[in-house]
Coordinates of C-alpha atoms and ligand atoms in Angstrom, one line a residue:
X169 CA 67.2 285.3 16.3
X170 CA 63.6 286.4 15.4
X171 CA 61.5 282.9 16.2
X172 CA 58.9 284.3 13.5
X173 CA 59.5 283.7 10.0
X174 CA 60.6 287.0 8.5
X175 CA 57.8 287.9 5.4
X176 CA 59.4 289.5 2.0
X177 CA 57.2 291.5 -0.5
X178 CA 58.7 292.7 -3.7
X179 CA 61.5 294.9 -3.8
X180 CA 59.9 298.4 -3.6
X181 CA 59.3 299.7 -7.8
X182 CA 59.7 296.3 -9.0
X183 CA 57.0 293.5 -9.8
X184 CA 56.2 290.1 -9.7
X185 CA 54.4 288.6 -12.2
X186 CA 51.6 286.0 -11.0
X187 CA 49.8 284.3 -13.4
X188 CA 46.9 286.1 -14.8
X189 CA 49.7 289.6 -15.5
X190 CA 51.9 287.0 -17.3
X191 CA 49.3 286.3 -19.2
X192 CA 48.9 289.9 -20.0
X193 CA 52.3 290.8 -20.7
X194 CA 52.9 287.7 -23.0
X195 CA 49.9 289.2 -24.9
X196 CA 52.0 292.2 -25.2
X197 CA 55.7 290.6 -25.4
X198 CA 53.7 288.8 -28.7
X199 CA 52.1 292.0 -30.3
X200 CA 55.6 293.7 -30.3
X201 CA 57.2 290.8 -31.8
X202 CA 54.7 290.3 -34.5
X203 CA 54.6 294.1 -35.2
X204 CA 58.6 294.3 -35.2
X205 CA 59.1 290.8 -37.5
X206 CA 56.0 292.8 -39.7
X207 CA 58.1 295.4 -40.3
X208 CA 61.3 293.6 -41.0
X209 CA 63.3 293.9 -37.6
X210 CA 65.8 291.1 -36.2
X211 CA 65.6 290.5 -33.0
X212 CA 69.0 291.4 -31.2
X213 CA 69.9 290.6 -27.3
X214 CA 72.7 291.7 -24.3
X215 CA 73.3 291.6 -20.9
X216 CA 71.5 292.9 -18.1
X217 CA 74.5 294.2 -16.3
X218 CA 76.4 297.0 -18.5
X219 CA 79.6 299.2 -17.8
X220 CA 79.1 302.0 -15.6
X221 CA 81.1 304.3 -18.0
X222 CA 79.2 303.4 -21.0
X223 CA 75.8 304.2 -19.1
X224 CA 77.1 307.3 -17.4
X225 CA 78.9 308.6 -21.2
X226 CA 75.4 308.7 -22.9
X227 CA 72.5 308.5 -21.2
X228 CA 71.7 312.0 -20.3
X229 CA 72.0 314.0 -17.1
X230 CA 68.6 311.9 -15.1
X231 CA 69.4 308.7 -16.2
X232 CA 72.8 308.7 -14.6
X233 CA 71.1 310.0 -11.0
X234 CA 68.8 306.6 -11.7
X235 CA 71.5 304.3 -12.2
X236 CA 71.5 301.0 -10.1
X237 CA 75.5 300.8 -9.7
X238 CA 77.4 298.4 -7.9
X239 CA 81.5 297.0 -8.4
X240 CA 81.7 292.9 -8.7
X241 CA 84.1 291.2 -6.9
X242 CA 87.4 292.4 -8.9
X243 CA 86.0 296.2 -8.3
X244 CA 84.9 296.7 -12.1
X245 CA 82.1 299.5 -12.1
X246 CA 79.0 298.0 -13.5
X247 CA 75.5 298.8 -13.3
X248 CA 72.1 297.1 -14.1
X249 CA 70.8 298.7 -17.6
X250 CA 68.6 301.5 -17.1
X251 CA 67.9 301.7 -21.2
X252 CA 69.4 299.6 -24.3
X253 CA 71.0 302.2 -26.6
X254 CA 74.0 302.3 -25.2
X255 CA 74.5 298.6 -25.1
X256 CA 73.1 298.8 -29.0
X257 CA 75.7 301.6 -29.7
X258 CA 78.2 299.4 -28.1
X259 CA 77.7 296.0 -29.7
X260 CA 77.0 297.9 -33.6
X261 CA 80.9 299.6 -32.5
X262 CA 82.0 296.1 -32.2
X263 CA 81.2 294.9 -35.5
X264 CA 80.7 297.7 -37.6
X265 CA 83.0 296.4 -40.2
X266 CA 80.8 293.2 -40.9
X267 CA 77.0 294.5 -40.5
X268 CA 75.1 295.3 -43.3
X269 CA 73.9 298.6 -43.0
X270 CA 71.2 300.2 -42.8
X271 CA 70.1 297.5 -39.6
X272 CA 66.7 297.5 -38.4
X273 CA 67.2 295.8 -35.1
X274 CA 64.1 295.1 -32.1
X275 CA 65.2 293.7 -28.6
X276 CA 62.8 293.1 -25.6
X277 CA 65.2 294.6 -22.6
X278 CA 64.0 294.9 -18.6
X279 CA 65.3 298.0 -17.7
X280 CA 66.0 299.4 -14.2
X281 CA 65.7 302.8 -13.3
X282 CA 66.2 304.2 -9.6
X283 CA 63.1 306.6 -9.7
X284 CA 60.6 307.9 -7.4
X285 CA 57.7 305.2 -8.0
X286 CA 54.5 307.4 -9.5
X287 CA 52.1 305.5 -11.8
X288 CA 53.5 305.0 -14.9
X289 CA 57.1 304.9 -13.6
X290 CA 58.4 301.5 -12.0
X291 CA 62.3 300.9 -11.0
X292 CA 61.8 298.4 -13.4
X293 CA 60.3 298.0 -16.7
X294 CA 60.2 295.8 -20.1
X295 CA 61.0 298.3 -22.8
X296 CA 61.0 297.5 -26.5
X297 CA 63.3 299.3 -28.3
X298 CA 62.5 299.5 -32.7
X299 CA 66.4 300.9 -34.0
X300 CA 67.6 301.8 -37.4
X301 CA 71.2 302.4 -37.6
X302 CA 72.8 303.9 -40.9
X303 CA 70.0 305.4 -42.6
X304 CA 70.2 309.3 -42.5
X305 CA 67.3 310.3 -44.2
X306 CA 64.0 310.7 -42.2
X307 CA 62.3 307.3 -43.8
X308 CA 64.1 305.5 -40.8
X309 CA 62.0 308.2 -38.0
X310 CA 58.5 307.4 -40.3
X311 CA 59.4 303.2 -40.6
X312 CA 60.0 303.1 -36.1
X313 CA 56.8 304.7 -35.7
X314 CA 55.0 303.2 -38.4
X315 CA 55.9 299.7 -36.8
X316 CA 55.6 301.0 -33.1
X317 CA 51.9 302.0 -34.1
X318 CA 51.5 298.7 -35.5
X319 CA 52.4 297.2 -32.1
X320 CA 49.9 299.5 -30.2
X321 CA 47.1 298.4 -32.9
X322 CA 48.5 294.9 -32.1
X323 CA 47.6 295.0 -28.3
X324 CA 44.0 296.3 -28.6
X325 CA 44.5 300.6 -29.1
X326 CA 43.1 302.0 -31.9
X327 CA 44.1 305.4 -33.0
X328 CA 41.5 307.1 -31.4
X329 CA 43.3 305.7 -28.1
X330 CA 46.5 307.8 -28.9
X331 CA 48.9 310.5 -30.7
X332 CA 52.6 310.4 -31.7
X333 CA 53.7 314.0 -31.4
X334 CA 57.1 314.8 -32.8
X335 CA 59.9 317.8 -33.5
X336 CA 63.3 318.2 -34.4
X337 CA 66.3 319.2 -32.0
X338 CA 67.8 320.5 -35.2
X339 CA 64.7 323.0 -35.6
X340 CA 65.2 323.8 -32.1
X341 CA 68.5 324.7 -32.3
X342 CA 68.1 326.7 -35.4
X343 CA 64.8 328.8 -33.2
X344 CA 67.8 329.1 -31.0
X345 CA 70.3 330.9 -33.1
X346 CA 67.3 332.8 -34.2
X347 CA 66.8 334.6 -30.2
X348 CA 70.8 334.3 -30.6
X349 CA 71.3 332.1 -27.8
X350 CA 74.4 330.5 -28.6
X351 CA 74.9 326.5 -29.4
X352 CA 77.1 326.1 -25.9
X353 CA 73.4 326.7 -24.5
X354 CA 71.4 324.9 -26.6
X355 CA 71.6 321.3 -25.0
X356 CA 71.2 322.9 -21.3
X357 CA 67.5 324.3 -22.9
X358 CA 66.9 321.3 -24.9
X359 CA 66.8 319.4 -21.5
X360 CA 65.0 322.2 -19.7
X361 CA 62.1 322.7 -22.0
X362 CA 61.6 318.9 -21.7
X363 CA 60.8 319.9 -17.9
X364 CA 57.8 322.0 -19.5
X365 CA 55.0 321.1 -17.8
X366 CA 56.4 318.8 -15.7
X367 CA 57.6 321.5 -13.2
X368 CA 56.5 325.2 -12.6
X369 CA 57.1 327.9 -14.9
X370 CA 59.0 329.4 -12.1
X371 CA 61.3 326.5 -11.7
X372 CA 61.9 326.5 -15.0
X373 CA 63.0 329.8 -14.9
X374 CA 65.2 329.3 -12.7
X375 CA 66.5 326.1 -14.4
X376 CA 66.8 328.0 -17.4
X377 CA 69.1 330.8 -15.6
X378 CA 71.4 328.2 -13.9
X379 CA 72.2 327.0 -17.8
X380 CA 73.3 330.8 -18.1
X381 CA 70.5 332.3 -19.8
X382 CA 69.6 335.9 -19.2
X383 CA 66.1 337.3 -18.5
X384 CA 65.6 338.1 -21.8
X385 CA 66.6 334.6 -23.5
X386 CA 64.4 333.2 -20.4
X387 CA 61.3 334.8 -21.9
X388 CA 62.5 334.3 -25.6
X389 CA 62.4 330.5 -24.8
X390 CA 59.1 330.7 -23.0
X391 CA 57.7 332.1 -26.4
X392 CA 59.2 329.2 -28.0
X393 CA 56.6 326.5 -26.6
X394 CA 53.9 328.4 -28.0
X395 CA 54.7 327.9 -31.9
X396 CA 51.6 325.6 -33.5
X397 CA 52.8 324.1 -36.6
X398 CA 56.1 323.8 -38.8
X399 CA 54.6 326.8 -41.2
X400 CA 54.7 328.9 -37.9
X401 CA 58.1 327.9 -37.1
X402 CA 59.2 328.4 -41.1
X403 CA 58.5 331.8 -40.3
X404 CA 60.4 332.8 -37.5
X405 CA 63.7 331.5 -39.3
X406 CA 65.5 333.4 -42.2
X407 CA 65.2 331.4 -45.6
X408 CA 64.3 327.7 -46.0
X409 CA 66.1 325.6 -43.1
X410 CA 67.3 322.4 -43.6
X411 CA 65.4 321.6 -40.5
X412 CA 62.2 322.9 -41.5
X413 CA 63.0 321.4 -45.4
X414 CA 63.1 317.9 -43.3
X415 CA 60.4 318.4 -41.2
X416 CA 58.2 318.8 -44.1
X417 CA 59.4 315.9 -46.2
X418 CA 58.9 313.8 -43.0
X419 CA 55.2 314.9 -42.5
X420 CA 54.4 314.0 -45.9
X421 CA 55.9 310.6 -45.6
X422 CA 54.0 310.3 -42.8
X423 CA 51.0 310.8 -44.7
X424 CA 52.0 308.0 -47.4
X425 CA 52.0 305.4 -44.3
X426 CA 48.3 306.7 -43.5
X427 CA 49.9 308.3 -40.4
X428 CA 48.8 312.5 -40.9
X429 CA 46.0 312.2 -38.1
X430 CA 48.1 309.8 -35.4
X431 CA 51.1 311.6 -35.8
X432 CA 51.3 315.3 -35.3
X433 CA 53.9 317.9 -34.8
X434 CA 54.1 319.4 -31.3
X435 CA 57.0 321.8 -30.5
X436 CA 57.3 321.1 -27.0
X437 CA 58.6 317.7 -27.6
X438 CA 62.1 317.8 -26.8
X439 CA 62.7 314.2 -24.9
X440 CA 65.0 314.0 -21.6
X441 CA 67.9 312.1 -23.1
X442 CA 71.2 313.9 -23.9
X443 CA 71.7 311.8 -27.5
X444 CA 69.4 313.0 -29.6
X445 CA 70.3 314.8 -32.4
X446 CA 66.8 315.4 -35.3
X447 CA 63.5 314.2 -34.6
X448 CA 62.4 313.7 -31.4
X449 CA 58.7 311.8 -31.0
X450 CA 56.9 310.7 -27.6
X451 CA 53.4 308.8 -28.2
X452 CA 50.4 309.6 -25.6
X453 CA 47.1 308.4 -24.5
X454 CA 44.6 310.7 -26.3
X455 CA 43.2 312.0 -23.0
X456 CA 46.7 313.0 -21.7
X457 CA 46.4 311.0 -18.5
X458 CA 48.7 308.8 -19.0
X459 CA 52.9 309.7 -19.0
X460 CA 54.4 308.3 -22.5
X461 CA 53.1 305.3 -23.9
X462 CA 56.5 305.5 -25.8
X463 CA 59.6 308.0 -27.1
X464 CA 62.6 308.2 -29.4
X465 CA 64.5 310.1 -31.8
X466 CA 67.0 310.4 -33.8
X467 CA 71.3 310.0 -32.8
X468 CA 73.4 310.5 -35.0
X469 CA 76.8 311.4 -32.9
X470 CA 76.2 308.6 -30.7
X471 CA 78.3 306.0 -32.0
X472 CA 80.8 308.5 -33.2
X473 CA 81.3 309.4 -29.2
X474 CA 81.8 306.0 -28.5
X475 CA 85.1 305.9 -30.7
X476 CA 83.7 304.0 -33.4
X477 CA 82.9 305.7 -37.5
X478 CA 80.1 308.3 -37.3
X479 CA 76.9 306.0 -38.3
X480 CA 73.3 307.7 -38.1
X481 CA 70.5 306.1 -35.8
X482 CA 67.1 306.3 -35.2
X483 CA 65.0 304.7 -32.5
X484 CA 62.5 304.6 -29.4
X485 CA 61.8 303.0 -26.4
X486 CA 58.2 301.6 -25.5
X487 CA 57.8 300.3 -22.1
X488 CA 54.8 297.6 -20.7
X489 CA 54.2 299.9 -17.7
X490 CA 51.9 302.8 -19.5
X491 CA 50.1 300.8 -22.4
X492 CA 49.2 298.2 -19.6
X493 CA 48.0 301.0 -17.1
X494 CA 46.3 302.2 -20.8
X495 CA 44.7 299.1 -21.7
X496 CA 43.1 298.3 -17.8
X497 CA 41.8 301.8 -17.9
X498 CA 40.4 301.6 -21.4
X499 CA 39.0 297.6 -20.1
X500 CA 40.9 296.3 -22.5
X501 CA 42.9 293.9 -20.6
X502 CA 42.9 290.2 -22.6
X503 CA 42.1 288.6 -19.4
X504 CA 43.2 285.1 -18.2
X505 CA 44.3 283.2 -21.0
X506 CA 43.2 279.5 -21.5
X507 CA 45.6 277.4 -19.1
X508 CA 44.9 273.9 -21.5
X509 CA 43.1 272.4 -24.2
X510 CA 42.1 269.3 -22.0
X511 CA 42.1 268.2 -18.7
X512 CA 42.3 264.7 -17.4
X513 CA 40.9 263.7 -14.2
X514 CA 40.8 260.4 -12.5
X515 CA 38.3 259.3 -9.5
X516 CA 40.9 256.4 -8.3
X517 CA 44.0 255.7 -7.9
X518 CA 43.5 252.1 -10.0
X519 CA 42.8 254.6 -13.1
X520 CA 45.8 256.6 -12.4
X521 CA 47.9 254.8 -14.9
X522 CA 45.0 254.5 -17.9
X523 CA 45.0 259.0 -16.9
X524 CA 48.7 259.0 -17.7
X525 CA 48.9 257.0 -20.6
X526 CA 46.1 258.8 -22.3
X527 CA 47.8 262.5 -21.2
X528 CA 50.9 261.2 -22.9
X529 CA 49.4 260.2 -26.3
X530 CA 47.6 263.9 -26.6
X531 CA 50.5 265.7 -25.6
X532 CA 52.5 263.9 -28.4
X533 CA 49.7 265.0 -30.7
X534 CA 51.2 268.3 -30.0
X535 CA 47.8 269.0 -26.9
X536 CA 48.3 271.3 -24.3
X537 CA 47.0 268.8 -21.1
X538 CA 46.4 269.5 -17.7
X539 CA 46.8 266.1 -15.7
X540 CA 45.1 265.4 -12.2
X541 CA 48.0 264.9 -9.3
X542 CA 45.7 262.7 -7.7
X543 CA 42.7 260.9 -7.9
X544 CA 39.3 263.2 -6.7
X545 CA 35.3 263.2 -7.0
X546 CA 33.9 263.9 -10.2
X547 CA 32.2 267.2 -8.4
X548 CA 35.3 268.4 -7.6
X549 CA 36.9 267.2 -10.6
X550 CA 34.9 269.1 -13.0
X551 CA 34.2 272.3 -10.4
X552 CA 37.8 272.7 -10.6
X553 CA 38.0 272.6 -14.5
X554 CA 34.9 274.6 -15.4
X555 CA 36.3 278.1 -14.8
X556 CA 36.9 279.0 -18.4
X557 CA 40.7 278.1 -18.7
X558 CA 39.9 274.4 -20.5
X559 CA 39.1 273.5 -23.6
X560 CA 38.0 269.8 -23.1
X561 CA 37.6 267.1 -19.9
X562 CA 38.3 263.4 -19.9
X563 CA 37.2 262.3 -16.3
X564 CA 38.2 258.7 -16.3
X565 CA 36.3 255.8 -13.9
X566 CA 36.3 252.0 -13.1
X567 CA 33.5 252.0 -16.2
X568 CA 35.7 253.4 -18.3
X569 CA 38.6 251.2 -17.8
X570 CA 36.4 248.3 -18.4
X571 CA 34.5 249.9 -21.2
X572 CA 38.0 250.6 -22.9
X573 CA 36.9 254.0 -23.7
X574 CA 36.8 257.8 -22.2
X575 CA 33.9 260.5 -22.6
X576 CA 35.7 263.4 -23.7
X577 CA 33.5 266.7 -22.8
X578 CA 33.4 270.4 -24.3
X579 CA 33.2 272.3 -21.4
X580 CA 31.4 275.3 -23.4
X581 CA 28.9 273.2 -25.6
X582 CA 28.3 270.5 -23.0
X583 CA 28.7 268.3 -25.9
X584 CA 30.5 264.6 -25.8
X585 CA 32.7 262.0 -27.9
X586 CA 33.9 259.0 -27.3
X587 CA 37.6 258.0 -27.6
X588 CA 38.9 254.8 -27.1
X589 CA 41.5 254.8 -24.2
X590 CA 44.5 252.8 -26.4
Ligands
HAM145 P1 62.9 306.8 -22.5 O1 62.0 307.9 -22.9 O2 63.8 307.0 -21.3 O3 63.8 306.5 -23.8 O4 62.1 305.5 -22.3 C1 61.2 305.0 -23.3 C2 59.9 304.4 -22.7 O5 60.2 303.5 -21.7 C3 59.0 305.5 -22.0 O6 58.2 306.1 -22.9 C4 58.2 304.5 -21.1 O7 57.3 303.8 -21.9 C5 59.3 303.5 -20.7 N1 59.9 303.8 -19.4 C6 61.0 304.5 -19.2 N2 61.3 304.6 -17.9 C7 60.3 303.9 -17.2 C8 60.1 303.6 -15.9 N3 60.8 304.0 -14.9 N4 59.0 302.8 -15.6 C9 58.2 302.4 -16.6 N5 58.4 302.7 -17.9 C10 59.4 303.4 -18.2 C11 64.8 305.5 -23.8 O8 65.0 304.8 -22.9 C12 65.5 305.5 -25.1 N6 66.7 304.6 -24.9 C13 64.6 305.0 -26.2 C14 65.4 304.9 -27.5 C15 65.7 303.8 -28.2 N7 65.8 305.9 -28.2 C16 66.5 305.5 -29.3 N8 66.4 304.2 -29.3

């Protein structure tokens, strides 16, 4: 045996959370909550640990290479969740006789994802996931996004800080049929063209070729990305398509929430997930340097695929990692937050007692108090307070005890009271 103590950091892509970045994610945690109850979401909750077959049915070609998957004791295949709509698809199966439908659910999941570490991508994350389930019209796409921009105003970004782009997998698939590349193809692109940009045009290509395009689809799909607007796409389609008849009743019901500038249609949206059926949305930093601040879409055959009645569903996933990266580089971060409203100090240990007493009584008037461990020089006492995380100090003495009273001190107006110590 090693006679040197063996030293751990944190497993690699994962993170502790010290203090001062608690601070910041509560901040966070609190806007999400307040934007989701805003918007009229319950919150909803499941294990960390999911099935393995429910994961790998689902989640879409990359998610399943991410998985961390392990069998417990009595060989049952399980993994750690590497997103919540499966679980949500799986517990809305459960009771869909007795929910009330349409449900506008919000949950708070850690999610682990075996990916290369890059910034904005952590083998662990806090995602918050908006859903609608059971609303088929597109007010259920505007009502996520409307609440998920409330949550980004909520943690300090303005809407100069950011876009939502969007599309529709159903106008897509319609473009499709158009260059006649037929429907057995059309989820093989859809998860291709979300590779746009993120890897050459050449190994696109080539992606493109092993899903069994020829040459000329190849190029007829590389002309796809390159459609500007919804009119454009109107165009290249025979009549009025359903899809594009949707797409134009959602961007004007975008407008009603006061959304037109923040949200904008971008055809090269097409989201990595296999589930998505409509609208698909991803929201970045305005500068583009940043990966997805946050993404979702519409599923409606999800449920259906997990045995239970067809029912729609909208939703998105917003993870801490990107805003936070976000918010530091914008020098927005909220900084520590206040540790106390007062803190008692003692310079004795024949005060000790009075010091305890008089925490007690202020924490039962609901105060947030910081009590001294042990008994320490008023220097050192009020050095150690002074750092901006206090409110108030009581600093109790001999003097005190026989005075029968405690000077209580602002520690930003230098100001003092007197309050009797029974
Ligand atoms: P997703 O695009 O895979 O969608 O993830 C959603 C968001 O989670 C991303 O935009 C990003 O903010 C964050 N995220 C994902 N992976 C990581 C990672 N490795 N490190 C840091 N942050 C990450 C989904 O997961 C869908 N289930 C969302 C959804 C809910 N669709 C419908 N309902």
């Amino acid at each position: 045996m090693s006679s040197s103590p063996a030293t751990f950091t944190v497993p690699r892509g994962m993170r502790d959370f010290y203090p001062e970045e608690m601070a910041d994610r509560n901040r966070l945690f609190g806007a999400w909550r307040t934007a989701a109850e805003r918007f009229g979401f319950l919150p909803y909750d499941a294990p960390i640990v999911e099935h393995l077959d429910l994961l790998k049915r689902k989640s879409g070609e990359d998610i399943v290479k991410q998985i961390y998957a392990f069998q417990d004791k009595s060989g049952r295949d399980l993994a750690l969740r590497p997103e919540m709509t499966p679980s949500l698809a799986r517990m809305v199966a459960a009771r869909q006789g007795s929910l009330t439908f349409p449900l506008k659910w919000y949950t708070i999941a850690q999610c682990f994802r075996y990916e290369r570490t890059t910034r904005g991508r952590k083998r662990e994350h806090y995602q918050w996931n908006l859903d609608i389930i059971g609303e088929a019209s597109t007010a259920a796409e505007a009502e996520v996004i409307a609440a998920a921009v409330e949550g980004l105003a909520l943690a300090g970004l303005t809407s100069a800080d950011f876009t939502v782009f969007y599309n529709s997998r159903r106008l897509l698939a319609d473009l499709l049929a158009s260059l006649e590349i037929p429907p057995e193809l059309h989820a093989g692109t859809f998860l291709a063209l979300d590779k746009k940009g993120k890897v050459s045009d050449a190994e696109l290509e080539g992606i493109l070729c092993d899903a069994g395009h020829s040459q000329d689809q190849c190029r007829a799909v590389f002309r796809l990305v390159d459609v500007a607007d919804i009119e454009q796409a109107a165009a290249m389609l025979p009549g009025d398509s359903d899809s594009v008849v949707e797409l134009l009743g959602f961007r004007d019901r975008l407008a009603d929430y006061g959304l037109a500038d923040a949200v904008k249609f971008d055809i090269g949206v097409v989201r990595g997930l296999a589930y998505y059926t409509g609208i698909v949305f991803e929201a970045f930093d305005t500068d583009r340097e940043f990966r997805a601040i946050f993404g979702g879409g519409r599923y409606d055959d999800l449920l259906g695929e997990l045995g239970s009645k067809p029912q729609t569903g909208v939703g998105l996933g917003f993870g801490d990692v990107v805003v936070g990266e976000l918010l530091e580089h914008l020098d927005r971060r909220s900084g520590d937050a206040a540790r106390a409203d007062v803190a008692v100090g003692y310079m004795q240990d024949a005060q000790r007692g009075a010091a305890i007493r008089l925490a007690t009584a202020l924490r039962e008037e609901g105060q947030k108090v910081d009590l001294a461990l042990a008994a320490e020089k008023a220097k050192r006492f009020f050095g150690r307070v002074g750092d901006g995380a206090f409110t108030e100090a009581i600093y109790i003495g001999p003097d005190d005890l026989e005075a029968g009273r405690v000077r209580v001190k602002n520690l930003t107006t230098r100001e003092e009271r007197e309050l009797p110590l029974t």
